[in-house]
CSV table of C-alpha atoms in Angstrom, one decimal:
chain,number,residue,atom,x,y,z
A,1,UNK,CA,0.0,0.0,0.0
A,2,UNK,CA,1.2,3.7,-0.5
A,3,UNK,CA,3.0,5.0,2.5
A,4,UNK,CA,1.6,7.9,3.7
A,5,UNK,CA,4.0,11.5,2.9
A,6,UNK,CA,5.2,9.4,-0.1
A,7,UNK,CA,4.8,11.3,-3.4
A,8,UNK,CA,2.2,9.2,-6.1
A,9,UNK,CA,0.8,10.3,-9.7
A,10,UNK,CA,-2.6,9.5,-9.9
A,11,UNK,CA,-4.9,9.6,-12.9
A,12,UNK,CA,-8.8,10.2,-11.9
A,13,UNK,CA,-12.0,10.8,-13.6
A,14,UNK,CA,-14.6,12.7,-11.3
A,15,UNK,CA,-18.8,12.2,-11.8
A,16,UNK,CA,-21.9,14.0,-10.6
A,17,UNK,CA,-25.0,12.2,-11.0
A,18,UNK,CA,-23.2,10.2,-13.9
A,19,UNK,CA,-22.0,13.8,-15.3
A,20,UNK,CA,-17.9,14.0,-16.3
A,21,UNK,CA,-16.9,17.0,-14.4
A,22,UNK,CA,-13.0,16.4,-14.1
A,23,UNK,CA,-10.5,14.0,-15.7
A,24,UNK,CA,-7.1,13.5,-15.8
A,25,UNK,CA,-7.8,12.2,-19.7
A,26,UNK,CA,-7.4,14.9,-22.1
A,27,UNK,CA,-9.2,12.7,-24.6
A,28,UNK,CA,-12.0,12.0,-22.5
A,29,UNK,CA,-12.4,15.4,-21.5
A,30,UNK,CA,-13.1,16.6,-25.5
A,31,UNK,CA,-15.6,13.2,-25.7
A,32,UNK,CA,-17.5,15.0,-22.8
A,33,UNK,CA,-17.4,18.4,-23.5
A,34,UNK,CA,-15.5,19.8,-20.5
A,35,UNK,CA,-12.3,20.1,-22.3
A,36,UNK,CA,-10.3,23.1,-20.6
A,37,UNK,CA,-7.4,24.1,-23.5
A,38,UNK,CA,-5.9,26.3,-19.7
A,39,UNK,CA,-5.7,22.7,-18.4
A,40,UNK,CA,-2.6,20.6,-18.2
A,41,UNK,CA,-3.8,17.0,-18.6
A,42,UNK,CA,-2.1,13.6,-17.8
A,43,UNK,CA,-1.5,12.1,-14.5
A,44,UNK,CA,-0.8,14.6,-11.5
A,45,UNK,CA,1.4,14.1,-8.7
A,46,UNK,CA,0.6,14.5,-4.9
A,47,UNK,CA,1.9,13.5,-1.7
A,48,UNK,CA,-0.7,10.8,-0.4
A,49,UNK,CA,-2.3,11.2,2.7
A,50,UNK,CA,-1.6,15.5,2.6
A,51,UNK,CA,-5.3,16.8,1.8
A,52,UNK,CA,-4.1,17.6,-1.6
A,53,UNK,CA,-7.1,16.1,-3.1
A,54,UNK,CA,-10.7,15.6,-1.7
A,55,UNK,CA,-11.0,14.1,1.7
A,56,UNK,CA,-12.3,10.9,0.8
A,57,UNK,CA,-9.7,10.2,-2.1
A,58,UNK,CA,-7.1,10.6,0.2
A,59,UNK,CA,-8.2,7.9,2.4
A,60,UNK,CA,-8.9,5.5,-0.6
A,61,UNK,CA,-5.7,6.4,-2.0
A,62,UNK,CA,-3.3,4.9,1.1
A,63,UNK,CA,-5.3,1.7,0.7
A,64,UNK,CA,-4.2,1.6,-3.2
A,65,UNK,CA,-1.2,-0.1,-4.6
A,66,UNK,CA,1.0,1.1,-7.5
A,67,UNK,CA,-1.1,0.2,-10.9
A,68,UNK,CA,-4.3,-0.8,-8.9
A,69,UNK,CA,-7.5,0.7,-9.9
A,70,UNK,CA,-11.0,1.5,-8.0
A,71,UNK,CA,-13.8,3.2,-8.5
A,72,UNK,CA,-15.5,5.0,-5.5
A,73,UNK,CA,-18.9,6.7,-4.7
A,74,UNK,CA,-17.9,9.6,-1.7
A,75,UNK,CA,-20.4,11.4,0.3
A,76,UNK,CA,-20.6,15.3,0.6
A,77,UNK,CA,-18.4,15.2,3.5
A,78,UNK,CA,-15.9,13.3,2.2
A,79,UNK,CA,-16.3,15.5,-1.4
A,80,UNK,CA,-16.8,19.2,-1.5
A,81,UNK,CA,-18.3,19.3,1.8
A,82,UNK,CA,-22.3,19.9,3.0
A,83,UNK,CA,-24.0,23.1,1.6
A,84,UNK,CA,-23.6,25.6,4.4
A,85,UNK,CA,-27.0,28.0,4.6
A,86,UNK,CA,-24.6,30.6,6.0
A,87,UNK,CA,-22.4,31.2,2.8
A,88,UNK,CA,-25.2,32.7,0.8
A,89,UNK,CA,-25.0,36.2,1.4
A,90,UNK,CA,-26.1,39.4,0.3
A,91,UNK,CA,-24.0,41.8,-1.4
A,92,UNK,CA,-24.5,45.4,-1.9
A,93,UNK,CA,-24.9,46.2,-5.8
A,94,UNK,CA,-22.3,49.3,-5.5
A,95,UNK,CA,-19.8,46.3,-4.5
A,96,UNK,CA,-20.2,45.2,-8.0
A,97,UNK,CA,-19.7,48.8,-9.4
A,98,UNK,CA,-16.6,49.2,-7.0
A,99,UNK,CA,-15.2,46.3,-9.1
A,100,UNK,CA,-16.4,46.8,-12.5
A,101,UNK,CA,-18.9,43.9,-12.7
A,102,UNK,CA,-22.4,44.0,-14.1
A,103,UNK,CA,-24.0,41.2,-12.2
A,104,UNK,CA,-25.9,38.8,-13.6
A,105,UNK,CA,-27.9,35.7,-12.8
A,106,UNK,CA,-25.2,32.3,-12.6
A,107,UNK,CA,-22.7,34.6,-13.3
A,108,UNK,CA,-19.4,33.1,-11.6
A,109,UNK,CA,-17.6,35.8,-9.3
A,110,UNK,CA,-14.6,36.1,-7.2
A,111,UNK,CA,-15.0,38.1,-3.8
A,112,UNK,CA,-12.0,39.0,-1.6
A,113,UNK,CA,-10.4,36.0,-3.0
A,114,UNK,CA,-13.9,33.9,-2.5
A,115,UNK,CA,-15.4,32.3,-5.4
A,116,UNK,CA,-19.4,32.2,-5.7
A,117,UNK,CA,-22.3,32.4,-8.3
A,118,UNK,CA,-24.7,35.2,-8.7
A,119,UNK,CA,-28.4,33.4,-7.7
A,120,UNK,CA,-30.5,36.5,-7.7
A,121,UNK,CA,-30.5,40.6,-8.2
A,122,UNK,CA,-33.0,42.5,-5.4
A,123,UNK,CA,-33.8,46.2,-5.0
A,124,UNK,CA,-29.8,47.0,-5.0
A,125,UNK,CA,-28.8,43.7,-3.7
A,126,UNK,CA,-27.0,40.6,-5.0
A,127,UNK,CA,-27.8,37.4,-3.7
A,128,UNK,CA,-24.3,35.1,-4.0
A,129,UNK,CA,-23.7,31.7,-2.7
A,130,UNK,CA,-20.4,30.7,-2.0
A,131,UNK,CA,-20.7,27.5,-1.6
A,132,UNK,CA,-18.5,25.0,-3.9
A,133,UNK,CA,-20.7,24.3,-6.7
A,134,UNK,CA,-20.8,20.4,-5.9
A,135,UNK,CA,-21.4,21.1,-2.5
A,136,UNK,CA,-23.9,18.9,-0.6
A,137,UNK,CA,-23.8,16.1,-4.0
A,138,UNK,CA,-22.5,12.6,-3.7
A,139,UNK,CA,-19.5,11.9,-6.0
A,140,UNK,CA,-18.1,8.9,-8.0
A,141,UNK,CA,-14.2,8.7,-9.1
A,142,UNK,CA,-12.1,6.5,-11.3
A,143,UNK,CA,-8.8,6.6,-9.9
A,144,UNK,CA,-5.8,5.2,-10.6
A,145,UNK,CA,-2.1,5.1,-8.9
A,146,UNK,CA,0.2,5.1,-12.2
A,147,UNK,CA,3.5,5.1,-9.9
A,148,UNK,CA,5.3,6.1,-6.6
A,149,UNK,CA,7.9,8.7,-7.5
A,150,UNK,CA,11.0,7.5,-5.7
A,151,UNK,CA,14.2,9.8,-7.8
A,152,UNK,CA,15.1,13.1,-6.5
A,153,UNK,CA,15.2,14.5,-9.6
A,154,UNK,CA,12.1,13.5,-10.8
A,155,UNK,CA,10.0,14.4,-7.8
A,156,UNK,CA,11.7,18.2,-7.9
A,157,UNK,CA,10.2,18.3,-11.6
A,158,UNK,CA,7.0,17.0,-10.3
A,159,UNK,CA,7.0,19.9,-7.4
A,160,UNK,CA,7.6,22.7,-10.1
A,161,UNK,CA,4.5,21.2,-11.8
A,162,UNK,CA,2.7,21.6,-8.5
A,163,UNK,CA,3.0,25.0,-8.3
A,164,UNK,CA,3.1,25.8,-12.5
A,165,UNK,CA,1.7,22.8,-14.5
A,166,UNK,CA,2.9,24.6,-17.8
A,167,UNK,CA,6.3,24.3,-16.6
A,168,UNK,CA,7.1,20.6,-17.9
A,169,UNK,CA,10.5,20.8,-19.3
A,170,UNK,CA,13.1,22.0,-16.2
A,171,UNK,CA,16.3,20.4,-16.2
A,172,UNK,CA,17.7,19.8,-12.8
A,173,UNK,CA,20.7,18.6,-10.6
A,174,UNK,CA,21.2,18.5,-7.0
A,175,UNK,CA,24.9,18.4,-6.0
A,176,UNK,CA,26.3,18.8,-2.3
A,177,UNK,CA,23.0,20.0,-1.0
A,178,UNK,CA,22.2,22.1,-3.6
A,179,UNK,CA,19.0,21.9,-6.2
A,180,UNK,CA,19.8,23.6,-9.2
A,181,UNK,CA,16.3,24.5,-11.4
A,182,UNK,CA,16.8,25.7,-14.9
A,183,UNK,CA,14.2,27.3,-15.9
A,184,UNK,CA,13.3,27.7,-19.9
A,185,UNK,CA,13.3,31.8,-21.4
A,186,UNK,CA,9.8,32.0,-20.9
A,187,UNK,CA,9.5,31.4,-17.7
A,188,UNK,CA,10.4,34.7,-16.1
A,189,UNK,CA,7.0,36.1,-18.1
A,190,UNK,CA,4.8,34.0,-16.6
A,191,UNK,CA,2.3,35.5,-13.9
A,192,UNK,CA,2.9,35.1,-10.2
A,193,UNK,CA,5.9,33.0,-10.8
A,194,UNK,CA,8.4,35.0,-8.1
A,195,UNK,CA,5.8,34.1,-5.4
A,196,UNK,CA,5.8,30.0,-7.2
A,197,UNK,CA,9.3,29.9,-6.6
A,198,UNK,CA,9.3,30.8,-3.2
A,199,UNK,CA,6.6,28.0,-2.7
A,200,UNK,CA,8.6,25.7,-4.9
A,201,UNK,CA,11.8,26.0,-3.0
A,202,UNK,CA,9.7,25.6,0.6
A,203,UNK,CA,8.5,22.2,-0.8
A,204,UNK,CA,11.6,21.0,-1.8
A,205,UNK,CA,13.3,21.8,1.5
A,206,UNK,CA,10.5,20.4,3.8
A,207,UNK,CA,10.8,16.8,1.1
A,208,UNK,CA,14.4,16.6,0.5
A,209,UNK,CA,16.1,16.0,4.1
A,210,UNK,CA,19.5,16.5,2.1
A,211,UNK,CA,18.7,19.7,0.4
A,212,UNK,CA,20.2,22.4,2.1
A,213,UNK,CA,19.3,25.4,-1.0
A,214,UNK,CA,17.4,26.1,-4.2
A,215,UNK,CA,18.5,27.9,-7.0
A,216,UNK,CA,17.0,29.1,-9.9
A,217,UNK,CA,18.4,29.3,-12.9
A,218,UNK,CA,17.4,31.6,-15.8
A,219,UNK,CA,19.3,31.6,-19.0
A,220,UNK,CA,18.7,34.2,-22.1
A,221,UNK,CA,20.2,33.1,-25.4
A,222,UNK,CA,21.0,35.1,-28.2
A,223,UNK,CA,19.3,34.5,-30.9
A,224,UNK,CA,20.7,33.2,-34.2
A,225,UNK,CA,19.7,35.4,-38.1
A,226,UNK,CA,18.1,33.3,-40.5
A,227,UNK,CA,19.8,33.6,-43.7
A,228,UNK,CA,16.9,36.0,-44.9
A,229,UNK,CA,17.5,38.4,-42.0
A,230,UNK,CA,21.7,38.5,-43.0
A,231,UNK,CA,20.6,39.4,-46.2
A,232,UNK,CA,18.7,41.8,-45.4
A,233,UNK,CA,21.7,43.5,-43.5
A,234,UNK,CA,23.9,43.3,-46.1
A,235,UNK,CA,21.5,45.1,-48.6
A,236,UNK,CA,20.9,48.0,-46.2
């Protein structure tokens, strides 16, 4: 069974009331229609037993052995938790204004770094509910564990995906307590990713008893003229 703290990839497919509403599967998320082109698809790794994932897959998932499949049906409170009466508030309409939003009915919002949905618009008042939308509905998943990540390197390229899934193709060595991260060009112009690296290099320190510092490396070639470009030169 996995050992609990160990780092897995797990591949999962996620139903309400027999409705695909995550997958690890990018073709099965096209089939379906919830295809997300932002997404990063393929197995995802997590540290087992953490609360990285819902409640009741973390349980299943330390009963699981590498390349063993099941299928489970999890209650609300093992899912996105019980709808809670006391997260549907009211919001003044000038709120809205404050923030440029024109509020309208199922309209998904983001409050003080709260998510909700618009339910209703009274006499200068917006009803939201900030509940999780799968909140208080029994849930099936699919899951598998595709393998226990084991190698250094491997799980600090794993971590980086954590934090920034597009971030795939890192080379990195760890030499006399040191983990060395190259990052590719692009990387620098990617959004939050000076706060990432701090939470990158936290992880690796608190997983890697013999890492004693993180660098990040950021390299910027020049780039070489295509013929047509030196012969453009040489006419001017």
């Amino acid at each position: 069974m996995v050992e609990k703290g160990k780092m897995v990839k797990i591949s999962y497919d996620g139903y309400v009331d027999d409705r695909l509403f995550d997958t690890t599967n990018e073709e099965l998320a096209k089939k379906e229609g919830i295809y997300n082109p932002a997404m990063v698809y393929g197995p995802v790794a997590i540290f087992a037993g953490e609360g990285q994932v819902l409640p009741g897959l973390d349980e299943v998932i330390l009963e699981m052995d590498v390349g063993e499949e099941r299928e489970v049906v999890l209650p609300p409170e093992k899912a996105f938790g019980k709808r809670d009466p006391s997260k549907i508030k009211l919001v003044p309409l000038s709120e809205f204004k404050k923030r440029g939003i024109k509020p309208i009915k199922g309209l998904p919002i983001t409050i003080d770094g709260v998510p909700g949905k618009i339910v209703s618009i009274n006499s200068g008042r917006v009803l939201v509910d900030f509940n999780h939308e799968l909140a208080g509905k029994e849930v099936k998943y699919r899951i598998r564990i595709e393998e226990v990540v084991d190698d250094k390197k491997e799980m600090v390229k794993e971590i980086v995906k954590m934090y920034v899934p597009r971030l795939d193709n890192v080379k990195v060595t760890i030499r006399n307590g040191t983990v060395k991260i190259e990052l590719p060009e692009f990387a620098p112009f990617m959004p939050n990713i000076q706060t990432a690296k701090m939470a990158i290099a936290n992880e690796i320190l608190k997983r890697l008893e013999d890492a004693e510092k993180v660098n990040f490396v950021e390299t910027f070639e020049r780039k070489k003229e295509s013929k047509e470009e030196k012969k453009e030169e040489k006419s001017e």
